[in-house]
Amino acid sequence: MSKSLTTNPSSDVSAFLKKSKAIRRVVERQSRLMFALDATASREPTWERARALHNELFTAAVTGSSLALQLAYYRGFNEFVASPWLTAASELQAHMSAVACQGGPTQIGRVLRHYLATSTPATPVRALVFIGDAMEESAKELCQLAAQCGVRKQPVFLFQEGHDNNVAGVFEQMAKNSGGAYAQFDANSAERLRSLLEAVVRFTSGGHKALTSSGTEAGKLLLSQLPRRD
């Protein structure tokens, strides 16, 4: 058997292992942000505008950064979908464009359990953004799940569409329990939502320092609620 035949397989394996290790290191260094949406029927009137805004935000978030995003949503009566971790704006837009609203109950607890299960010491998820307008589950259970996120230093940023006071109270407590933040927006405040999401992206990538240096009103709002950890 020739020398080339006896040495090439070993060389190929070695090169493959080195490449795999390099890829793993890159993945482990990426800042991960989970982006979860209520896609039930109550959000349908504002869905197209929100989807366009989210696409713009996704593009800005991943361009020129090491940020990886996962899109999750629930709709219907038992549908919950979570995308792979994505770093290309085109992939994120394709996933978002495929989502349409369907009637059904809220599944916020399912979102939180997914968030807790997905984040690991090797590949931590820096934050969860949740956008929704309703809450039809046990407030006690949701607040307990949010507290588990807080113990594990996994903040939840809850952005409420509309002004339902009962929802607001639960979302605020969830944000507090998790070490995250809460804010409201409506159909006439798309720019407010954009600035809030941009602030979360800054936090995910650079922590409190990035929010402080931004000097934006959205950054100040989040900083006023976030516990100091870095």
PDB file of C-alpha atoms in Angstrom:
ATOM      1  CA  MET A   1       0.000   0.000   0.000  1.00  0.00           C
ATOM      2  CA  SER A   2       1.398   3.398  -0.946  1.00  0.00           C
ATOM      3  CA  LYS A   3       2.461   5.976   1.612  1.00  0.00           C
ATOM      4  CA  SER A   4      -0.178   8.429   0.390  1.00  0.00           C
ATOM      5  CA  LEU A   5      -2.942   5.941   1.027  1.00  0.00           C
ATOM      6  CA  THR A   6      -1.782   5.227   4.563  1.00  0.00           C
ATOM      7  CA  THR A   7      -1.300   8.846   5.636  1.00  0.00           C
ATOM      8  CA  ASN A   8      -4.130  10.759   3.954  1.00  0.00           C
ATOM      9  CA  PRO A   9      -7.020   9.277   5.979  1.00  0.00           C
ATOM     10  CA  SER A  10      -5.328  10.235   9.229  1.00  0.00           C
ATOM     11  CA  SER A  11      -4.599  13.696   7.899  1.00  0.00           C
ATOM     12  CA  ASP A  12      -8.215  14.117   6.793  1.00  0.00           C
ATOM     13  CA  VAL A  13      -9.525  13.054  10.201  1.00  0.00           C
ATOM     14  CA  SER A  14      -7.156  15.437  11.950  1.00  0.00           C
ATOM     15  CA  ALA A  15      -8.228  18.322   9.720  1.00  0.00           C
ATOM     16  CA  PHE A  16     -11.889  17.475  10.291  1.00  0.00           C
ATOM     17  CA  LEU A  17     -11.443  17.412  14.065  1.00  0.00           C
ATOM     18  CA  LYS A  18      -9.641  20.751  14.016  1.00  0.00           C
ATOM     19  CA  LYS A  19     -12.383  22.291  11.891  1.00  0.00           C
ATOM     20  CA  SER A  20     -15.104  20.871  14.173  1.00  0.00           C
ATOM     21  CA  LYS A  21     -13.340  22.244  17.243  1.00  0.00           C
ATOM     22  CA  ALA A  22     -13.026  25.677  15.634  1.00  0.00           C
ATOM     23  CA  ILE A  23     -16.723  25.692  14.711  1.00  0.00           C
ATOM     24  CA  ARG A  24     -17.650  24.647  18.252  1.00  0.00           C
ATOM     25  CA  ARG A  25     -15.599  27.486  19.706  1.00  0.00           C
ATOM     26  CA  VAL A  26     -17.313  30.001  17.417  1.00  0.00           C
ATOM     27  CA  VAL A  27     -20.754  28.692  18.392  1.00  0.00           C
ATOM     28  CA  GLU A  28     -19.899  28.834  22.092  1.00  0.00           C
ATOM     29  CA  ARG A  29     -18.708  32.441  21.778  1.00  0.00           C
ATOM     30  CA  GLN A  30     -21.874  33.623  20.038  1.00  0.00           C
ATOM     31  CA  SER A  31     -24.288  35.708  22.059  1.00  0.00           C
ATOM     32  CA  ARG A  32     -27.677  34.022  21.827  1.00  0.00           C
ATOM     33  CA  LEU A  33     -31.011  35.813  21.924  1.00  0.00           C
ATOM     34  CA  MET A  34     -34.372  34.028  21.880  1.00  0.00           C
ATOM     35  CA  PHE A  35     -37.188  35.998  20.263  1.00  0.00           C
ATOM     36  CA  ALA A  36     -40.677  34.678  21.070  1.00  0.00           C
ATOM     37  CA  LEU A  37     -43.997  35.875  19.680  1.00  0.00           C
ATOM     38  CA  ASP A  38     -47.654  35.450  20.461  1.00  0.00           C
ATOM     39  CA  ALA A  39     -49.055  34.628  17.014  1.00  0.00           C
ATOM     40  CA  THR A  40     -52.662  34.098  18.065  1.00  0.00           C
ATOM     41  CA  ALA A  41     -55.627  35.758  16.369  1.00  0.00           C
ATOM     42  CA  SER A  42     -55.782  38.818  18.647  1.00  0.00           C
ATOM     43  CA  ARG A  43     -52.536  40.101  17.146  1.00  0.00           C
ATOM     44  CA  GLU A  44     -53.622  39.740  13.530  1.00  0.00           C
ATOM     45  CA  PRO A  45     -54.684  43.419  13.036  1.00  0.00           C
ATOM     46  CA  THR A  46     -51.111  44.622  13.663  1.00  0.00           C
ATOM     47  CA  TRP A  47     -49.224  41.530  12.515  1.00  0.00           C
ATOM     48  CA  GLU A  48     -48.030  42.729   9.103  1.00  0.00           C
ATOM     49  CA  ARG A  49     -46.541  45.914  10.530  1.00  0.00           C
ATOM     50  CA  ALA A  50     -44.959  44.000  13.384  1.00  0.00           C
ATOM     51  CA  ARG A  51     -43.516  41.407  11.022  1.00  0.00           C
ATOM     52  CA  ALA A  52     -41.900  44.082   8.860  1.00  0.00           C
ATOM     53  CA  LEU A  53     -40.449  45.702  11.975  1.00  0.00           C
ATOM     54  CA  HIS A  54     -39.100  42.388  13.258  1.00  0.00           C
ATOM     55  CA  ASN A  55     -37.466  41.656   9.919  1.00  0.00           C
ATOM     56  CA  GLU A  56     -35.706  45.022  10.006  1.00  0.00           C
ATOM     57  CA  LEU A  57     -34.544  44.364  13.555  1.00  0.00           C
ATOM     58  CA  PHE A  58     -33.289  40.862  12.699  1.00  0.00           C
ATOM     59  CA  THR A  59     -31.270  42.230   9.813  1.00  0.00           C
ATOM     60  CA  ALA A  60     -29.678  44.912  11.988  1.00  0.00           C
ATOM     61  CA  ALA A  61     -29.041  42.465  14.823  1.00  0.00           C
ATOM     62  CA  VAL A  62     -27.070  39.881  12.858  1.00  0.00           C
ATOM     63  CA  THR A  63     -25.271  42.147  10.397  1.00  0.00           C
ATOM     64  CA  GLY A  64     -21.630  42.494  11.388  1.00  0.00           C
ATOM     65  CA  SER A  65     -22.111  40.791  14.760  1.00  0.00           C
ATOM     66  CA  SER A  66     -21.695  37.371  16.361  1.00  0.00           C
ATOM     67  CA  LEU A  67     -25.301  37.363  17.563  1.00  0.00           C
ATOM     68  CA  ALA A  68     -27.387  34.251  16.951  1.00  0.00           C
ATOM     69  CA  LEU A  69     -31.179  34.481  17.085  1.00  0.00           C
ATOM     70  CA  GLN A  70     -33.838  31.853  17.561  1.00  0.00           C
ATOM     71  CA  LEU A  71     -37.390  32.683  16.538  1.00  0.00           C
ATOM     72  CA  ALA A  72     -40.121  30.966  18.572  1.00  0.00           C
ATOM     73  CA  TYR A  73     -43.862  31.430  18.397  1.00  0.00           C
ATOM     74  CA  TYR A  74     -47.109  29.829  19.423  1.00  0.00           C
ATOM     75  CA  ARG A  75     -50.509  29.849  17.760  1.00  0.00           C
ATOM     76  CA  GLY A  76     -53.539  27.615  17.267  1.00  0.00           C
ATOM     77  CA  PHE A  77     -54.495  25.217  20.043  1.00  0.00           C
ATOM     78  CA  ASN A  78     -51.216  23.404  20.603  1.00  0.00           C
ATOM     79  CA  GLU A  79     -48.690  24.672  18.081  1.00  0.00           C
ATOM     80  CA  PHE A  80     -45.294  25.825  19.308  1.00  0.00           C
ATOM     81  CA  VAL A  81     -42.418  26.301  16.880  1.00  0.00           C
ATOM     82  CA  ALA A  82     -38.759  27.157  17.507  1.00  0.00           C
ATOM     83  CA  SER A  83     -36.338  27.757  14.646  1.00  0.00           C
ATOM     84  CA  PRO A  84     -32.695  26.647  14.607  1.00  0.00           C
ATOM     85  CA  TRP A  85     -30.149  29.209  15.800  1.00  0.00           C
ATOM     86  CA  LEU A  86     -29.756  31.589  12.887  1.00  0.00           C
ATOM     87  CA  THR A  87     -27.100  34.152  12.028  1.00  0.00           C
ATOM     88  CA  ALA A  88     -28.122  35.143   8.497  1.00  0.00           C
ATOM     89  CA  ALA A  89     -30.721  37.861   8.014  1.00  0.00           C
ATOM     90  CA  SER A  90     -32.186  36.075   4.982  1.00  0.00           C
ATOM     91  CA  GLU A  91     -32.845  32.926   7.026  1.00  0.00           C
ATOM     92  CA  LEU A  92     -34.464  34.900   9.828  1.00  0.00           C
ATOM     93  CA  GLN A  93     -36.682  36.773   7.396  1.00  0.00           C
ATOM     94  CA  ALA A  94     -37.740  33.522   5.731  1.00  0.00           C
ATOM     95  CA  HIS A  95     -38.802  32.045   9.065  1.00  0.00           C
ATOM     96  CA  MET A  96     -40.631  35.203  10.111  1.00  0.00           C
ATOM     97  CA  SER A  97     -42.387  35.605   6.762  1.00  0.00           C
ATOM     98  CA  ALA A  98     -43.813  32.091   7.061  1.00  0.00           C
ATOM     99  CA  VAL A  99     -45.653  32.883  10.311  1.00  0.00           C
ATOM    100  CA  ALA A 100     -49.349  33.755  10.174  1.00  0.00           C
ATOM    101  CA  CYS A 101     -51.707  34.282  13.096  1.00  0.00           C
ATOM    102  CA  GLN A 102     -54.137  31.556  14.162  1.00  0.00           C
ATOM    103  CA  GLY A 103     -56.691  31.585  16.950  1.00  0.00           C
ATOM    104  CA  GLY A 104     -55.883  29.765  20.174  1.00  0.00           C
ATOM    105  CA  PRO A 105     -54.894  30.218  23.836  1.00  0.00           C
ATOM    106  CA  THR A 106     -51.649  31.727  25.060  1.00  0.00           C
ATOM    107  CA  GLN A 107     -48.679  29.405  25.704  1.00  0.00           C
ATOM    108  CA  ILE A 108     -46.307  31.688  27.590  1.00  0.00           C
ATOM    109  CA  GLY A 109     -45.435  28.956  30.080  1.00  0.00           C
ATOM    110  CA  ARG A 110     -44.297  26.779  27.198  1.00  0.00           C
ATOM    111  CA  VAL A 111     -42.065  29.596  25.956  1.00  0.00           C
ATOM    112  CA  LEU A 112     -40.429  29.954  29.383  1.00  0.00           C
ATOM    113  CA  ARG A 113     -39.885  26.213  29.787  1.00  0.00           C
ATOM    114  CA  HIS A 114     -38.279  26.090  26.344  1.00  0.00           C
ATOM    115  CA  TYR A 115     -36.023  29.003  27.294  1.00  0.00           C
ATOM    116  CA  LEU A 116     -34.931  27.261  30.494  1.00  0.00           C
ATOM    117  CA  ALA A 117     -34.302  23.954  28.731  1.00  0.00           C
ATOM    118  CA  THR A 118     -32.394  25.457  25.800  1.00  0.00           C
ATOM    119  CA  SER A 119     -29.821  27.486  27.723  1.00  0.00           C
ATOM    120  CA  THR A 120     -26.842  25.405  28.888  1.00  0.00           C
ATOM    121  CA  PRO A 121     -23.510  26.313  30.534  1.00  0.00           C
ATOM    122  CA  ALA A 122     -21.718  25.614  27.238  1.00  0.00           C
ATOM    123  CA  THR A 123     -24.181  27.570  25.082  1.00  0.00           C
ATOM    124  CA  PRO A 124     -26.045  30.047  27.304  1.00  0.00           C
ATOM    125  CA  VAL A 125     -28.953  32.075  25.986  1.00  0.00           C
ATOM    126  CA  ARG A 126     -28.339  35.647  27.089  1.00  0.00           C
ATOM    127  CA  ALA A 127     -31.947  36.813  27.027  1.00  0.00           C
ATOM    128  CA  LEU A 128     -35.513  36.092  25.977  1.00  0.00           C
ATOM    129  CA  VAL A 129     -37.663  38.723  24.284  1.00  0.00           C
ATOM    130  CA  PHE A 130     -41.378  38.018  24.402  1.00  0.00           C
ATOM    131  CA  ILE A 131     -43.965  40.097  22.540  1.00  0.00           C
ATOM    132  CA  GLY A 132     -47.637  39.503  23.236  1.00  0.00           C
ATOM    133  CA  ASP A 133     -50.925  41.148  24.131  1.00  0.00           C
ATOM    134  CA  ALA A 134     -52.707  38.562  26.294  1.00  0.00           C
ATOM    135  CA  MET A 135     -52.222  36.155  29.189  1.00  0.00           C
ATOM    136  CA  GLU A 136     -54.706  33.321  29.722  1.00  0.00           C
ATOM    137  CA  GLU A 137     -52.637  31.052  31.977  1.00  0.00           C
ATOM    138  CA  SER A 138     -51.966  30.777  35.689  1.00  0.00           C
ATOM    139  CA  ALA A 139     -50.246  33.993  36.778  1.00  0.00           C
ATOM    140  CA  LYS A 140     -48.693  32.130  39.704  1.00  0.00           C
ATOM    141  CA  GLU A 141     -47.147  29.483  37.463  1.00  0.00           C
ATOM    142  CA  LEU A 142     -45.771  32.056  35.010  1.00  0.00           C
ATOM    143  CA  CYS A 143     -44.227  34.098  37.808  1.00  0.00           C
ATOM    144  CA  GLN A 144     -42.649  30.946  39.262  1.00  0.00           C
ATOM    145  CA  LEU A 145     -41.156  30.034  35.898  1.00  0.00           C
ATOM    146  CA  ALA A 146     -39.853  33.585  35.540  1.00  0.00           C
ATOM    147  CA  ALA A 147     -38.267  33.281  38.986  1.00  0.00           C
ATOM    148  CA  GLN A 148     -36.471  30.129  37.821  1.00  0.00           C
ATOM    149  CA  CYS A 149     -35.101  32.177  34.918  1.00  0.00           C
ATOM    150  CA  GLY A 150     -33.921  34.749  37.455  1.00  0.00           C
ATOM    151  CA  VAL A 151     -32.101  32.150  39.549  1.00  0.00           C
ATOM    152  CA  ARG A 152     -30.277  31.006  36.419  1.00  0.00           C
ATOM    153  CA  LYS A 153     -29.562  34.619  35.383  1.00  0.00           C
ATOM    154  CA  GLN A 154     -31.677  34.325  32.241  1.00  0.00           C
ATOM    155  CA  PRO A 155     -33.575  37.629  31.986  1.00  0.00           C
ATOM    156  CA  VAL A 156     -36.922  37.928  30.244  1.00  0.00           C
ATOM    157  CA  PHE A 157     -37.855  41.128  28.389  1.00  0.00           C
ATOM    158  CA  LEU A 158     -41.625  41.348  28.031  1.00  0.00           C
ATOM    159  CA  PHE A 159     -43.138  43.855  25.612  1.00  0.00           C
ATOM    160  CA  GLN A 160     -46.909  44.128  25.865  1.00  0.00           C
ATOM    161  CA  GLU A 161     -48.976  45.228  22.890  1.00  0.00           C
ATOM    162  CA  GLY A 162     -51.972  47.166  24.178  1.00  0.00           C
ATOM    163  CA  HIS A 163     -52.992  48.297  27.635  1.00  0.00           C
ATOM    164  CA  ASP A 164     -54.709  45.407  29.413  1.00  0.00           C
ATOM    165  CA  ASN A 165     -53.985  46.160  33.077  1.00  0.00           C
ATOM    166  CA  ASN A 166     -54.253  42.539  34.201  1.00  0.00           C
ATOM    167  CA  VAL A 167     -51.697  41.473  31.606  1.00  0.00           C
ATOM    168  CA  ALA A 168     -49.477  44.406  32.541  1.00  0.00           C
ATOM    169  CA  GLY A 169     -49.380  43.416  36.195  1.00  0.00           C
ATOM    170  CA  VAL A 170     -48.359  39.830  35.444  1.00  0.00           C
ATOM    171  CA  PHE A 171     -45.794  40.810  32.801  1.00  0.00           C
ATOM    172  CA  GLU A 172     -44.208  43.357  35.135  1.00  0.00           C
ATOM    173  CA  GLN A 173     -43.879  40.777  37.900  1.00  0.00           C
ATOM    174  CA  MET A 174     -42.445  38.210  35.500  1.00  0.00           C
ATOM    175  CA  ALA A 175     -39.842  40.704  34.296  1.00  0.00           C
ATOM    176  CA  LYS A 176     -38.902  41.552  37.869  1.00  0.00           C
ATOM    177  CA  ASN A 177     -38.668  37.894  38.908  1.00  0.00           C
ATOM    178  CA  SER A 178     -36.402  37.070  35.969  1.00  0.00           C
ATOM    179  CA  GLY A 179     -34.125  40.077  36.300  1.00  0.00           C
ATOM    180  CA  GLY A 180     -35.402  41.459  33.011  1.00  0.00           C
ATOM    181  CA  ALA A 181     -37.572  44.408  32.033  1.00  0.00           C
ATOM    182  CA  TYR A 182     -41.097  45.259  30.863  1.00  0.00           C
ATOM    183  CA  ALA A 183     -42.618  47.910  28.594  1.00  0.00           C
ATOM    184  CA  GLN A 184     -45.831  48.604  26.708  1.00  0.00           C
ATOM    185  CA  PHE A 185     -46.397  49.637  23.103  1.00  0.00           C
ATOM    186  CA  ASP A 186     -49.363  49.905  20.761  1.00  0.00           C
ATOM    187  CA  ALA A 187     -50.163  50.107  17.064  1.00  0.00           C
ATOM    188  CA  ASN A 188     -49.137  53.772  17.020  1.00  0.00           C
ATOM    189  CA  SER A 189     -45.754  53.281  18.685  1.00  0.00           C
ATOM    190  CA  ALA A 190     -43.821  51.050  16.306  1.00  0.00           C
ATOM    191  CA  GLU A 191     -40.734  53.206  16.735  1.00  0.00           C
ATOM    192  CA  ARG A 192     -40.888  52.674  20.486  1.00  0.00           C
ATOM    193  CA  LEU A 193     -40.870  48.904  19.985  1.00  0.00           C
ATOM    194  CA  ARG A 194     -38.006  49.197  17.522  1.00  0.00           C
ATOM    195  CA  SER A 195     -35.899  51.170  20.000  1.00  0.00           C
ATOM    196  CA  LEU A 196     -36.701  48.733  22.816  1.00  0.00           C
ATOM    197  CA  LEU A 197     -35.700  45.736  20.711  1.00  0.00           C
ATOM    198  CA  GLU A 198     -32.500  47.468  19.632  1.00  0.00           C
ATOM    199  CA  ALA A 199     -31.715  48.093  23.302  1.00  0.00           C
ATOM    200  CA  VAL A 200     -32.158  44.387  24.103  1.00  0.00           C
ATOM    201  CA  VAL A 201     -29.833  43.471  21.233  1.00  0.00           C
ATOM    202  CA  ARG A 202     -27.222  45.834  22.691  1.00  0.00           C
ATOM    203  CA  PHE A 203     -27.650  44.238  26.108  1.00  0.00           C
ATOM    204  CA  THR A 204     -27.357  40.725  24.667  1.00  0.00           C
ATOM    205  CA  SER A 205     -24.151  41.606  22.862  1.00  0.00           C
ATOM    206  CA  GLY A 206     -22.504  43.884  25.415  1.00  0.00           C
ATOM    207  CA  GLY A 207     -24.368  43.848  28.733  1.00  0.00           C
ATOM    208  CA  HIS A 208     -24.987  46.906  30.897  1.00  0.00           C
ATOM    209  CA  LYS A 209     -21.980  48.759  29.476  1.00  0.00           C
ATOM    210  CA  ALA A 210     -23.440  48.659  25.971  1.00  0.00           C
ATOM    211  CA  LEU A 211     -26.778  50.010  27.213  1.00  0.00           C
ATOM    212  CA  THR A 212     -25.130  52.762  29.215  1.00  0.00           C
ATOM    213  CA  SER A 213     -22.934  53.897  26.345  1.00  0.00           C
ATOM    214  CA  SER A 214     -25.882  53.992  23.915  1.00  0.00           C
ATOM    215  CA  GLY A 215     -27.489  56.890  25.791  1.00  0.00           C
ATOM    216  CA  THR A 216     -30.924  56.122  24.327  1.00  0.00           C
ATOM    217  CA  GLU A 217     -34.218  56.498  26.181  1.00  0.00           C
ATOM    218  CA  ALA A 218     -34.954  52.813  25.592  1.00  0.00           C
ATOM    219  CA  GLY A 219     -31.578  51.891  27.036  1.00  0.00           C
ATOM    220  CA  LYS A 220     -32.229  54.047  30.095  1.00  0.00           C
ATOM    221  CA  LEU A 221     -35.649  52.425  30.573  1.00  0.00           C
ATOM    222  CA  LEU A 222     -34.154  48.945  30.556  1.00  0.00           C
ATOM    223  CA  LEU A 223     -31.272  49.966  32.815  1.00  0.00           C
ATOM    224  CA  SER A 224     -33.728  51.355  35.356  1.00  0.00           C
ATOM    225  CA  GLN A 225     -35.222  47.869  35.728  1.00  0.00           C
ATOM    226  CA  LEU A 226     -32.259  45.560  35.231  1.00  0.00           C
ATOM    227  CA  PRO A 227     -30.280  44.344  38.272  1.00  0.00           C
ATOM    228  CA  ARG A 228     -26.571  45.046  38.003  1.00  0.00           C
ATOM    229  CA  ARG A 229     -24.646  41.865  37.179  1.00  0.00           C
ATOM    230  CA  ASP A 230     -21.596  42.784  35.125  1.00  0.00           C
TER     231      ASP A 230
END
